[in-house]
Amino acid sequence: MSIFNKIIELSNQIASSILKHEKPKELLDSDLFTDSDKKYILEHLTDEKLIKRAALLKQIDKKEAWSEIESKIEVPVRKLSIWKYSAAAAIVIMASTIYFSKDQWSHKEQIKVVATKSVINPGTDKAILVLASGEEVALGKGSSYNATGVHSNGTEIIYGNTNSNKESTVYNYLTIPRGGQFFIKLADGTKVWLNSDSKLKFPVNFVDGAPRQVELVYGEAYFDVSPSTEHKGSHFNVLTSNQNIEVLGTEFNVRAYQDTPIIYTTLVEGKVNLSGSFQTTILKPGQQSVLDNHNIRVASVDVFNEVSWKEGIFSFQEMPLKEIMKVLERWYDIKIIFKNKAIENNTFNGILDKNQKIEEILNIISNTNKIPYEINQKTVIFK
Amino acid sequence: MGVKILTLKEYKSVFNTLYPSLCLFSNKYIENLDVSKDIVQEVFIKVWEDRIEFQDDSAIKSYLYTSVKNRSLDYLKSKRYKETFSIGDTDIGQIETDPFFFREVVISETSVIIEKAVNTLPAKCAQIIKLSIKGLSNTEISEELGISLNTIKTQKKIAYKRLKPLLKDCFFIIAFVFEIRN
């Protein structure tokens, strides 16, 4: 590790100690600095100094400075707007301009590069709604859907509480493809965020007083359940292949993908009761159950890591590369191959924006861990 | 793998993350904030115009801090040269050393991480952590804010949980986090 890397890492450790109000032992043990320099550093990181710094920072106008830079660097104004609009969809490989000398780097060339579309894009809001009649409706950005008691603007679908024939229950399905995510509000007011590669079966309306039941056929979903007290005490049940979650009004996340027999249930708030062909289990907030066939284990977890996906973030903590890649496979709709099996179980920490290009994420992993990769169409290969 | 040139988006993100602290860093050398701003701007323009290649975030930081340091020292030397010969070289000799450079980088980087980490917390958490950094005990914070000891303990727990992934081994990702939360 270069001395500069060490300096940056040390800064990070000192910041961590200060935030936790602990002794910065990494600095005190470090051989990068003399004792008097260590003392100097700590004296300049006191609250008083940080406040002074904040006051100085106020005199620095980032926006103004950026627009000055923008006016001075060689970026045609039109190119900027192209950047803005194509940033999400098009991949802009500046690296390829390496081959153009400065003089050749004309406006025209630039557009050509910008227009190159990547095969791999981040996921978007999309889903397929299957009605009781079997009719399929594609939902996505720019396509709205309206029917009695239900409407969708293309990024979410809302069911109203209509009074219908209480004799029979009508079910709809919502299927989220790989590379998709969707939000649904059920007729009882329960909110459900569905992750990529997931399927939910739900009734189009509920009867107060009777149990409310939905089924996560497969995939991952975050439930914010409308309280039983608002529905004459009706419990809410979430079925998965071999687990029933009984809810009294609460927030939780369920992950039950088909590529693994394990079901993860994480409780954020409230109380849930898990049952099935295993010992009935009650979860408390902050706990996660891991159901593997007929064995259930409960442990406390960092809830933020489990539910961040619905906030547009991937948060990984001590997660094996293999598991991280499963998540990315679903979101970017790609296939990942490990030629180098040795790295599969290397663990990583990190928080990533779900809207960034896959290359940005892969470069971080590749650069910091010397793991080369290659992209071939929709396949990523770790060599 | 290998080196790459920054895209405009990345370039702007680096600018937003590092411009203010680099200005303060330069100011440590030359004690003139306006000139510092000019120096940092020149360094950033050079990165773009010369399409300098970087291997990772750390390399970007190393390049920027080193360039700003060199330009700041050049400025000092030229100014002293023009104005007077009477000031000895002792002062400049001391600030030209690596320990001075590393010390200032640590102070700058640490301050940025603390400021940004605190800013990502929910308001109540942030207030408690700020008071805690100030050296106040839980009891004192409880008196200051008029909230129960238990609430403070819970809020601190939430704060550390949220900060933990930010602070552990993943300095290279921090820039993204701040971009999306701010």
XYZ file of C-alpha atoms in Angstrom, chain A residues 2-5 7-16 18-21 27 32-33 36-38 40-42 44-47 50-51 53-54 56-57 59-63 65-66 68-70 72-75 79-80 83 87 92-95 97-98 100-103 105 286 301-305 312-313 315-318 348-357 360 363-373, chain B residues 1-13 15-17 19-21 23-25 27-28 33 37-38 40-42 44-45 48-51 53-63 65-66 98-118 121 129-130 132-136 156 160-174 176-177 179-182:
200
model
C 1.369 3.414 -0.895
C 2.054 5.887 1.861
C -0.784 8.014 0.529
C -3.224 5.138 0.814
C -2.692 8.388 5.054
C -6.228 8.182 3.669
C -7.002 5.023 5.588
C -5.651 6.512 8.772
C -7.824 9.615 8.275
C -10.806 7.353 8.007
C -9.934 5.547 11.220
C -9.371 8.813 13.085
C -12.730 10.119 11.876
C -14.371 6.932 13.082
C -13.756 10.875 16.864
C -17.352 10.174 15.871
C -17.543 7.436 18.468
C -15.761 9.612 20.978
C -3.123 7.399 15.023
C 3.823 7.691 10.025
C 4.048 10.592 12.439
C 4.510 16.058 18.271
C 2.846 15.730 14.855
C 0.234 13.384 16.336
C -0.705 18.668 16.380
C -3.173 16.621 14.315
C -5.465 15.967 17.269
C -6.547 20.525 14.878
C -9.494 18.136 14.957
C -11.167 19.453 18.081
C -14.742 20.606 17.892
C -14.020 21.944 13.101
C -16.423 24.809 13.715
C -13.283 25.177 9.504
C -17.008 25.131 8.824
C -14.154 29.071 6.420
C -15.933 26.538 4.218
C -16.653 31.347 2.192
C -16.105 28.794 -0.543
C -18.801 28.740 -3.183
C -18.659 25.351 -4.880
C -21.309 26.171 -7.472
C -16.290 27.718 -8.740
C -17.733 24.888 -10.812
C -16.053 29.016 -13.673
C -14.320 25.738 -14.369
C -17.044 24.715 -16.763
C -12.758 27.285 -18.899
C -12.515 23.634 -19.805
C -13.049 22.368 -23.314
C -16.545 21.007 -23.064
C -22.277 18.286 -25.182
C -23.199 19.118 -21.635
C -24.500 14.352 -21.125
C -26.211 9.908 -18.601
C -20.242 7.393 -21.995
C -16.872 5.905 -22.396
C -14.504 8.806 -22.171
C -11.707 6.309 -22.210
C -11.559 9.323 -26.593
C -8.044 8.384 -25.618
C -8.474 10.899 -30.451
C -5.768 13.478 -30.217
C -6.791 16.775 -28.743
C -7.271 18.404 -32.165
C -11.584 15.712 -30.407
C -34.004 -5.566 14.349
C -28.903 -7.702 12.024
C -28.249 -4.204 10.736
C -31.695 -3.517 9.335
C -30.381 -0.720 7.115
C -28.429 -3.223 5.010
C -32.389 3.166 -4.152
C -29.235 2.002 -2.398
C -25.746 -1.633 1.242
C -23.390 -4.548 1.694
C -21.650 -5.397 4.914
C -19.186 -8.258 5.150
C -16.871 -6.539 0.895
C -18.344 -3.502 2.568
C -19.929 -0.745 0.643
C -22.873 1.447 -0.134
C -23.747 1.915 -3.767
C -26.195 4.038 -5.673
C -28.573 1.764 -7.596
C -28.643 4.177 -10.508
C -24.988 4.021 -11.358
C -23.507 2.175 -14.263
C -18.607 2.044 -11.950
C -14.260 -0.764 -11.331
C -14.369 -0.084 -7.614
C -14.202 -3.780 -6.858
C -11.626 -4.452 -9.523
C -9.324 -1.522 -8.729
C -9.261 -1.897 -5.009
C -8.873 -5.631 -4.991
C -6.903 -6.300 -8.144
C -9.628 -8.501 -9.563
C -9.760 -8.101 -13.335
C -13.105 -8.425 -15.083
C -8.513 -2.877 -14.397
C -5.881 -0.283 -15.117
C -5.879 3.460 -15.406
C -8.719 5.519 -16.774
C -9.666 9.059 -17.597
C -12.496 10.605 -15.607
C -15.823 11.087 -17.314
C -17.333 14.537 -16.920
C -19.765 13.172 -14.356
C -16.955 11.629 -12.336
C -14.868 14.761 -12.747
C -17.684 16.888 -11.362
C -18.246 14.465 -8.527
C -14.705 18.389 -7.800
C -17.746 18.577 -5.529
C -16.188 16.230 -3.026
C -12.765 21.335 -4.005
C -13.649 22.941 -0.633
C -11.166 20.918 1.398
C -8.956 25.225 -0.896
C -8.554 25.067 2.883
C -5.564 22.787 2.448
C -4.752 28.053 2.530
C -2.678 26.293 5.205
C -8.073 31.986 0.638
C -9.195 29.077 -4.756
C -7.335 30.085 -7.910
C -7.156 24.671 -6.788
C -9.069 25.755 -9.865
C -5.896 25.644 -11.962
C -8.651 20.931 -11.586
C -8.508 22.477 -15.046
C -9.368 17.823 -17.405
C -7.328 19.507 -20.118
C -4.440 17.050 -19.904
C -6.834 14.137 -19.471
C -5.379 9.048 -15.963
C -6.041 7.594 -12.542
C -6.106 4.108 -11.185
C -8.529 4.660 -8.296
C -9.945 7.206 -5.880
C -6.845 7.160 -3.789
C -4.704 8.013 -6.805
C -6.978 10.971 -7.558
C -6.605 12.267 -4.040
C -2.867 11.730 -4.057
C -2.544 13.637 -7.324
C -3.219 17.034 -2.811
C 0.301 16.806 -4.213
C 6.643 15.596 3.799
C 5.574 15.408 7.446
C 3.949 18.827 7.124
C 2.211 17.705 3.943
C 0.963 14.408 5.394
C -0.144 16.073 8.590
C -2.269 18.586 6.698
C -3.736 15.902 4.450
C -4.788 13.880 7.493
C -6.382 16.908 9.107
C -8.199 17.846 5.913
C -9.410 14.334 5.075
C -10.507 13.551 8.628
C -12.442 16.811 8.897
C -14.242 16.132 5.626
C -15.251 12.624 6.673
C -16.555 13.836 10.023
C -18.506 16.715 8.495
C -20.026 14.561 5.804
C -20.770 11.581 8.021
C -22.603 13.786 10.497
C -27.529 11.337 9.774
C -23.340 13.243 17.715
C -22.192 16.854 17.329
C -20.856 14.142 21.742
C -17.856 15.170 19.613
C -17.836 18.385 21.605
C -17.103 16.181 24.609
C -20.497 16.286 26.326
C -26.378 7.043 19.280
C -23.155 4.235 14.811
C -25.049 1.592 12.909
C -25.539 3.958 10.015
C -21.994 5.249 10.151
C -20.343 1.868 10.524
C -20.464 0.776 6.906
C -19.333 4.251 5.887
C -16.301 4.154 8.074
C -15.105 0.629 7.667
C -12.688 -0.164 4.862
C -14.728 1.615 2.305
C -13.396 5.117 2.034
C -13.450 4.694 -1.712
C -17.198 4.481 -1.808
C -17.925 7.373 0.478
C -21.062 8.053 -3.865
C -22.910 8.005 -0.614
C -23.703 12.316 -3.663
C -26.948 10.465 -3.323
C -27.900 11.603 0.135
C -27.171 15.315 -0.242
